[in-house]
XYZ file of C-alpha atoms in Angstrom:
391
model
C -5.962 -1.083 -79.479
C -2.973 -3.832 -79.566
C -3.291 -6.510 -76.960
C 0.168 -7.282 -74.976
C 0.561 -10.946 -75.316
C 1.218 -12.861 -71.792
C 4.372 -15.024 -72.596
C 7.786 -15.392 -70.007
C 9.687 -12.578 -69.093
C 13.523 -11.855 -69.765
C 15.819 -12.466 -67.056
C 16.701 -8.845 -67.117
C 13.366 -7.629 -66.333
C 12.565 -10.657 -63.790
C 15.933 -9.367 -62.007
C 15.247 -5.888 -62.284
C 11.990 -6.050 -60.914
C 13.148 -9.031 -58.097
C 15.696 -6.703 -57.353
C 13.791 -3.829 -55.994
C 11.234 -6.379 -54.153
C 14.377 -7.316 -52.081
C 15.944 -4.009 -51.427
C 13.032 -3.019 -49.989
C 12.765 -5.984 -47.704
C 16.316 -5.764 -47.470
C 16.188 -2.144 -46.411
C 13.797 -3.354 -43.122
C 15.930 -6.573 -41.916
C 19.328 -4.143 -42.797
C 17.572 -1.758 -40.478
C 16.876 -4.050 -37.479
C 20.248 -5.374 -38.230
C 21.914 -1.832 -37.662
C 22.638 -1.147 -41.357
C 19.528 -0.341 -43.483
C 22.028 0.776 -46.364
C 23.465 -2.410 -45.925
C 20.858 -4.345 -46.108
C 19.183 -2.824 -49.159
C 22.179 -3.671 -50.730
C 22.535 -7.092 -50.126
C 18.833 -7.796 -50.500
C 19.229 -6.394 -54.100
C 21.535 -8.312 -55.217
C 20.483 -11.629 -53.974
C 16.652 -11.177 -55.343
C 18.187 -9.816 -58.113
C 20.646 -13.068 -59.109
C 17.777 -14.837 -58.255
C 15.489 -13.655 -60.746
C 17.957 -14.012 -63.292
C 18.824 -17.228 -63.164
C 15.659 -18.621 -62.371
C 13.923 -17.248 -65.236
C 15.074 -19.682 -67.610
C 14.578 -22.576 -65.038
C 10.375 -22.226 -65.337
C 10.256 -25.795 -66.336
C 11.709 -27.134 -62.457
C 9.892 -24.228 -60.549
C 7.992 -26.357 -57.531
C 11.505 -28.050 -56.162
C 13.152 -24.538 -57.138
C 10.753 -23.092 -54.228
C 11.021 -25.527 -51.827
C 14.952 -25.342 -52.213
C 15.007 -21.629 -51.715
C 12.323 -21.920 -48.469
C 14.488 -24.470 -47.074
C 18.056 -22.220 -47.676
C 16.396 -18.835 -46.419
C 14.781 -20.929 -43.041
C 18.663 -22.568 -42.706
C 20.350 -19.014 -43.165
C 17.710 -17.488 -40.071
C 18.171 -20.344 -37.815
C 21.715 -19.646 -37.849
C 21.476 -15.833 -37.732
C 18.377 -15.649 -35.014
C 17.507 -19.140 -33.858
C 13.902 -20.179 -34.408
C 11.962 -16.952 -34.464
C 14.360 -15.973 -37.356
C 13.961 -19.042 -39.125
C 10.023 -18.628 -38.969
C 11.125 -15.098 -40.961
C 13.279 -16.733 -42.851
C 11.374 -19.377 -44.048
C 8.728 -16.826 -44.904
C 10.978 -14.785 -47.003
C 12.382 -17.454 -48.757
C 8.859 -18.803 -49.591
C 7.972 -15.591 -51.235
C 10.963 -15.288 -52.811
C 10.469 -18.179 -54.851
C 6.946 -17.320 -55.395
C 7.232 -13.815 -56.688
C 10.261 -14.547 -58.778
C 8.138 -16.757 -61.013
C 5.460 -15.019 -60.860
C 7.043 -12.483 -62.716
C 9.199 -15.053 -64.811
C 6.006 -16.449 -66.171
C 3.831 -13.280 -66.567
C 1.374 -14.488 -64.198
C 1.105 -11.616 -63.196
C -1.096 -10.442 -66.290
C -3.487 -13.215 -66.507
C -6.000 -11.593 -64.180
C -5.372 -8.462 -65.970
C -7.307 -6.629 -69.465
C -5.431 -7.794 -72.154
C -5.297 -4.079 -73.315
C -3.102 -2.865 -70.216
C 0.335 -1.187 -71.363
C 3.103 -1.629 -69.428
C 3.091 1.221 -67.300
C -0.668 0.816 -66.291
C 0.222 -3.006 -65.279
C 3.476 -1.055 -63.060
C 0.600 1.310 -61.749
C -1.803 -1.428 -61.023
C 0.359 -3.302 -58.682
C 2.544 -0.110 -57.912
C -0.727 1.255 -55.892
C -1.430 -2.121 -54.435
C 1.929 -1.887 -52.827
C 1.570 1.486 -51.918
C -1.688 0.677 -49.816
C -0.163 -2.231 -48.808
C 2.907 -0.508 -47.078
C 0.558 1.921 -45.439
C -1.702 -0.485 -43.920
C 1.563 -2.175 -42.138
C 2.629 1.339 -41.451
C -0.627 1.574 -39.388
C -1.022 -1.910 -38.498
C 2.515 -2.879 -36.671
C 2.421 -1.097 -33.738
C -1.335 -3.470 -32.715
C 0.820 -6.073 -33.529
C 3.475 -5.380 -31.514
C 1.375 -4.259 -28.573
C -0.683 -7.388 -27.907
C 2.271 -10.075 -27.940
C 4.045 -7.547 -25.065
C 1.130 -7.867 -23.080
C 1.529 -11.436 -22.228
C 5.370 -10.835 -21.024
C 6.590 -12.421 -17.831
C 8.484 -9.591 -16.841
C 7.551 -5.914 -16.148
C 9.390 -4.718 -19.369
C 8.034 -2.897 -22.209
C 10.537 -4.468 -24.744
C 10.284 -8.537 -25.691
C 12.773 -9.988 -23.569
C 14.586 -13.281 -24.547
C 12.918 -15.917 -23.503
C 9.900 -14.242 -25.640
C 12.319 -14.334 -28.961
C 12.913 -17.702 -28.254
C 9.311 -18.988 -27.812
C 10.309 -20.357 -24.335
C 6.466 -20.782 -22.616
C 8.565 -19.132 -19.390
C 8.416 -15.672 -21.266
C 5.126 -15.523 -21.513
C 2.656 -15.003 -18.671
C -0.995 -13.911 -17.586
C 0.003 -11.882 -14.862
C -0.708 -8.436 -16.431
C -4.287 -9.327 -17.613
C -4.480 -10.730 -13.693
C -3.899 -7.345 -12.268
C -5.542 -5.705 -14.658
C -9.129 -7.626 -13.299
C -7.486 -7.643 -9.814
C -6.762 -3.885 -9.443
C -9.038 -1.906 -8.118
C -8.096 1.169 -9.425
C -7.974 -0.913 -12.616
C -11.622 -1.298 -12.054
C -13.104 1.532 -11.430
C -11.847 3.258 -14.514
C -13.333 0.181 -16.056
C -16.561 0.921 -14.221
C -16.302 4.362 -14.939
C -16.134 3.830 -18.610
C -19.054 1.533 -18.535
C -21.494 3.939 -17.173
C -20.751 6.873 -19.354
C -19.855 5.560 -22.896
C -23.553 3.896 -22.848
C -25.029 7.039 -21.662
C -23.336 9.034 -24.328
C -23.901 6.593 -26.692
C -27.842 6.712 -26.585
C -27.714 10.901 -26.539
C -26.245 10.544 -29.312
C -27.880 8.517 -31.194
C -31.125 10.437 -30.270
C -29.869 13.701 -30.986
C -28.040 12.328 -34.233
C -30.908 10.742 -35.588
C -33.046 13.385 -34.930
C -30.468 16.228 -36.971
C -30.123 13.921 -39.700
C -33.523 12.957 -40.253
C -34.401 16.550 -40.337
C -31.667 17.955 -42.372
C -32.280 15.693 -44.934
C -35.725 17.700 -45.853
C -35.232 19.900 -48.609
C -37.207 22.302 -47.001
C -34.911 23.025 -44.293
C -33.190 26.703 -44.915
C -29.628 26.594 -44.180
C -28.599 22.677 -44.317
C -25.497 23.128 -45.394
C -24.539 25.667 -42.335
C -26.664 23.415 -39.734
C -24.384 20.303 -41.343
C -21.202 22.187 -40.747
C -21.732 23.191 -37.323
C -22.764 19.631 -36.306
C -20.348 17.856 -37.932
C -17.233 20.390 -36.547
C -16.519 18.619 -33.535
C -14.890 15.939 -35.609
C -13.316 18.492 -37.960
C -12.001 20.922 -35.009
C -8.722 19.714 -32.997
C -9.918 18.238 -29.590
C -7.573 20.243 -27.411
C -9.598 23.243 -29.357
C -13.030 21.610 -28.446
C -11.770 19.960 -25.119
C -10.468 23.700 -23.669
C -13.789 25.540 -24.861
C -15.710 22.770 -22.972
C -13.876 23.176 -19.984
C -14.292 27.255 -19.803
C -18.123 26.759 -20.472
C -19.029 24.009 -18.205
C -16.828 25.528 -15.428
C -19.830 28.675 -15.627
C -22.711 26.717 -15.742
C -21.253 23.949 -12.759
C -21.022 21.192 -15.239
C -17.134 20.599 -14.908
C -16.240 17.978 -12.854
C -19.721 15.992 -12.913
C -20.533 13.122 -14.472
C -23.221 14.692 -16.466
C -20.728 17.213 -17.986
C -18.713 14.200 -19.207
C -21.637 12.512 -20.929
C -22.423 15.882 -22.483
C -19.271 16.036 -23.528
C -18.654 12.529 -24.915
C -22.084 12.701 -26.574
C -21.119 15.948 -28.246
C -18.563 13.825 -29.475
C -20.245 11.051 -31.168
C -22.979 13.327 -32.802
C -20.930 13.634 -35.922
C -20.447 10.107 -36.213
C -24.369 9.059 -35.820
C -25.180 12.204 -38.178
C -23.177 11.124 -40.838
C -24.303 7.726 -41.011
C -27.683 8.240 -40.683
C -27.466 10.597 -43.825
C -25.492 8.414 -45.669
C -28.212 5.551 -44.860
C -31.386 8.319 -46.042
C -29.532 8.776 -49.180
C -31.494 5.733 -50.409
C -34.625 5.873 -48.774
C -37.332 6.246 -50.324
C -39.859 8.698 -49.006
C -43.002 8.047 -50.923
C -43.338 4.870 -47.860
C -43.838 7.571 -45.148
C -46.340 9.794 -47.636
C -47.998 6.122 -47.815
C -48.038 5.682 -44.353
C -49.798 9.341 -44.088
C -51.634 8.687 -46.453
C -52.935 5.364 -44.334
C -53.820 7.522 -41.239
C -50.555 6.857 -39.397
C -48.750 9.793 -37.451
C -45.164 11.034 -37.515
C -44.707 8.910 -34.797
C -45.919 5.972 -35.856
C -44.539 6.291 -39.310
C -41.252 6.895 -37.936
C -41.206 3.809 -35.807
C -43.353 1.553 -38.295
C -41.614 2.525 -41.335
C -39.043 5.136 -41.270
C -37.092 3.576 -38.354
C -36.393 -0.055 -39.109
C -35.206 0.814 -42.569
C -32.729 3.042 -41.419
C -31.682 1.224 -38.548
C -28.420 -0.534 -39.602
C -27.267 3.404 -40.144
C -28.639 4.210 -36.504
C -26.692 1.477 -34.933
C -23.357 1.952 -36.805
C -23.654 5.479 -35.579
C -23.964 4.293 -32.484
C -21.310 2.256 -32.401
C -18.911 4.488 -33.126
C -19.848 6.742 -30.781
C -19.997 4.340 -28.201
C -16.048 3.735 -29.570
C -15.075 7.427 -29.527
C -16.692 7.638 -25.558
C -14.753 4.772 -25.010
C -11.340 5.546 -25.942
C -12.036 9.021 -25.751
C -8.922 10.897 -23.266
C -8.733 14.542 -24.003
C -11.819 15.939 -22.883
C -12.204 13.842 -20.076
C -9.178 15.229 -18.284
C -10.454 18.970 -18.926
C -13.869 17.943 -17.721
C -14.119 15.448 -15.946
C -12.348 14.957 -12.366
C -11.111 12.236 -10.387
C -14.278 10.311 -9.491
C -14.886 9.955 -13.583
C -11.419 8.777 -13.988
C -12.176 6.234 -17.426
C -9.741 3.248 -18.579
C -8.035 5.792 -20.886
C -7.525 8.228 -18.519
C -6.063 5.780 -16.542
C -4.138 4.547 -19.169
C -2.383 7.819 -19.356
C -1.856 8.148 -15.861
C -0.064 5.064 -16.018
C 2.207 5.963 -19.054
C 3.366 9.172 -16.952
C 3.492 8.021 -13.581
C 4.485 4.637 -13.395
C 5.232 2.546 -16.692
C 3.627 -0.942 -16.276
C 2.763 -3.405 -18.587
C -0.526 -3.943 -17.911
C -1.052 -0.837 -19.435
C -0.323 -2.476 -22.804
C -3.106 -5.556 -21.305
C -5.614 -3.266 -21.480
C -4.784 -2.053 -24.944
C -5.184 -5.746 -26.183
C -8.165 -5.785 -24.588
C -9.430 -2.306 -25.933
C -8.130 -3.163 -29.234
C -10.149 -6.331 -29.750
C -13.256 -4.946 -28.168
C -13.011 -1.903 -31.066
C -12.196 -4.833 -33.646
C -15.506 -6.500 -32.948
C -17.397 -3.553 -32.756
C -15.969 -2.232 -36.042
C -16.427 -6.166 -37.680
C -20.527 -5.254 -36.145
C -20.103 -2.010 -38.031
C -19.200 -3.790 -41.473
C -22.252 -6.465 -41.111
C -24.806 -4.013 -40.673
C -23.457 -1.912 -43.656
C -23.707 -5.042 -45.874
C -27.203 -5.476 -44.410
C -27.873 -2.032 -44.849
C -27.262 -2.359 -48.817
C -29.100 -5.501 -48.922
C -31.559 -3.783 -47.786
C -31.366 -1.205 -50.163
C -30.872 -3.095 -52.838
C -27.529 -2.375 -53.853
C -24.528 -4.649 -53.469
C -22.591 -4.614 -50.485
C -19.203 -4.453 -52.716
């Protein structure tokens, strides 16, 4: 097979390429400008003459950058003021940066030298296309948690915030959020049934993995498929058919009936982690530790459990997560005495619209972030453990 040699792009293909980098950034700032067309246009053409005429100016490409950072960060502090030339200055950075990237076919030195063209486009073409997803998911976090620390009781960023003035920015909403006593007890609330659910379902989890993972278990598959549903089925579905059974039994409106419920939730979670974790286990340890005189007790503490146990506790975790942050069921089933920070949450959003509501998102979204960081450390552990690597 030929290798494609890495030497410098034509300015037609730099300028091509440049070009469609800036419409779509163009497209965005067009957008927030009130003219996405417009803006697609313009940022076309610009990355576009760009890349043309920079491609033959390789040899002078360091000041060429810093010129280009400096003219974009000039061109948003006269648009937007400082928060514009922060953008600005970004953009124009990048600018320079991916034009001769692609001017100089650096863009292939990391690559096989056996790549055709179109699986180089492909290559970076999916990149992007994650890329533009995660942002997709991403940008509304990142909007929430600077809104939280607004002076005023608006949901949009007022001006003093979009000039950086330290006046448009204030604690207050965090304050009544640990001030507030109804605040509080949904916090309480929350406290003292996401543990609870937590640890039924890691017991019950455990437990249904452990045993479905015997081969000699009839019907795996079905027993898998029915414990696993609750994640599959929509949670209205599983939230209404909660509500009509626990209202028979007197479970609906108790605080038991809400950790049943929750815990129901998190199951699937604990199951399929657990299972994933047994994948690699290795079973002739426990025939050992039969073998020794131990019983299933102690071989499942001694030597079954500890091996296992980064899966146990990243199934817990995100059950303890999905209790949590969990809002659906709890209004079916629960009642106002189990009123948790989501429910409350909602009850803000419909009755009165304050931003402390988006203070307590901040504060739910970094709790879930450090959980979910936990998560990722015991997984690497986990295939430490097991030998494997944790790429």
């Amino acid at each position: 097979m030929a290798l494609t040699p890495v030497q410098n792009q034509t300015p037609a293909f730099t300028a091509a390429v440049a070009a469609g980098a800036g419409a779509f950034f163009g497209l965005f700032v067009g957008t927030a400008q009130g003219s996405g067309f417009l803006g697609l246009i313009i940022g076309a053409v610009l990355l576009g003459v760009l890349g043309f005429v920079f491609t033959s100016l390789t040899a002078q490409e360091k000041p060429i950058r810093w010129a280009v950072l400096a003219v974009f960060a000039v061109a948003g502090f006269f648009i937007g003021g400082f928060p514009a030339l922060v953008i600005g200055a970004l953009f124009g950075w990048f600018a320079g940066w991916f034009i001769f990237w692609l001017a100089t076919s650096r863009y292939r030195a990391t690559l096989a030298p056996y790549l055709t063209p179109g699986q180089v486009l492909w290559h970076y073409s999916f990149r992007v296309i994650c890329g533009a997803i995660f942002v997709f998911l991403i940008t509304p976090i990142l909007v929430v948690m600077p809104l939280s620390f607004n002076a005023e009781n608006f949901f949009t960023f007022t001006p003093e915030m979009l000039r950086f003035d330290p006046e448009g920015y204030s604690l207050k909403h965090y304050r009544d959020f640990f001030t507030n006593a109804d605040w509080q007890q949904a916090l309480w609330n929350s406290l003292s049934i996401a543990p609870m659910a937590t640890l039924l379902s890691v017991g019950f989890g455990t437990l249904a993995a452990i045993g479905l993972s015997q081969p000699h278990v009839p019907f795996r598959r079905a027993i898998m498929a029915i414990l696993i549903s609750p994640m599959i089925v929509p949670l209205i579905i599983s939230a209404a058919g909660m509500y009509f059974f626990y209202s028979r039994i007197g479970l609906q409106g108790t605080y038991f009936g809400v950790v049943l419920a929750h815990a129901a939730l998190g199951i699937p979670f604990v199951i399929i982690t657990v299972t994933a974790t047994l994948v690699g286990f290795d079973r002739s340890l426990t025939r050992a530790a039969a073998n020794m005189g131990a019983g299933p007790v102690t071989t499942f503490f001694r030597v079954q459990m500890p091996l296992i146990l980064p899966g146990v506790i990243s199934g817990g975790l995100f059950a303890f997560i999905t209790s949590f942050d969990e809002v659906v069921v709890v209004l079916f089933v629960g009642s106002a005495g189990q009123k948790t920070l989501p429910w409350q949450m909602f009850t803000g959003l419909r009755e009165q619209i304050s931003p402390t509501i988006l203070a307590v998102a901040t504060i739910l979204v970094v709790i879930s972030i450090c959980l979910l960081t936990t998560v990722e450390m015991l997984r690497r552990r986990s295939e430490r453990l097991r030998g494997m690597s944790p790429s």
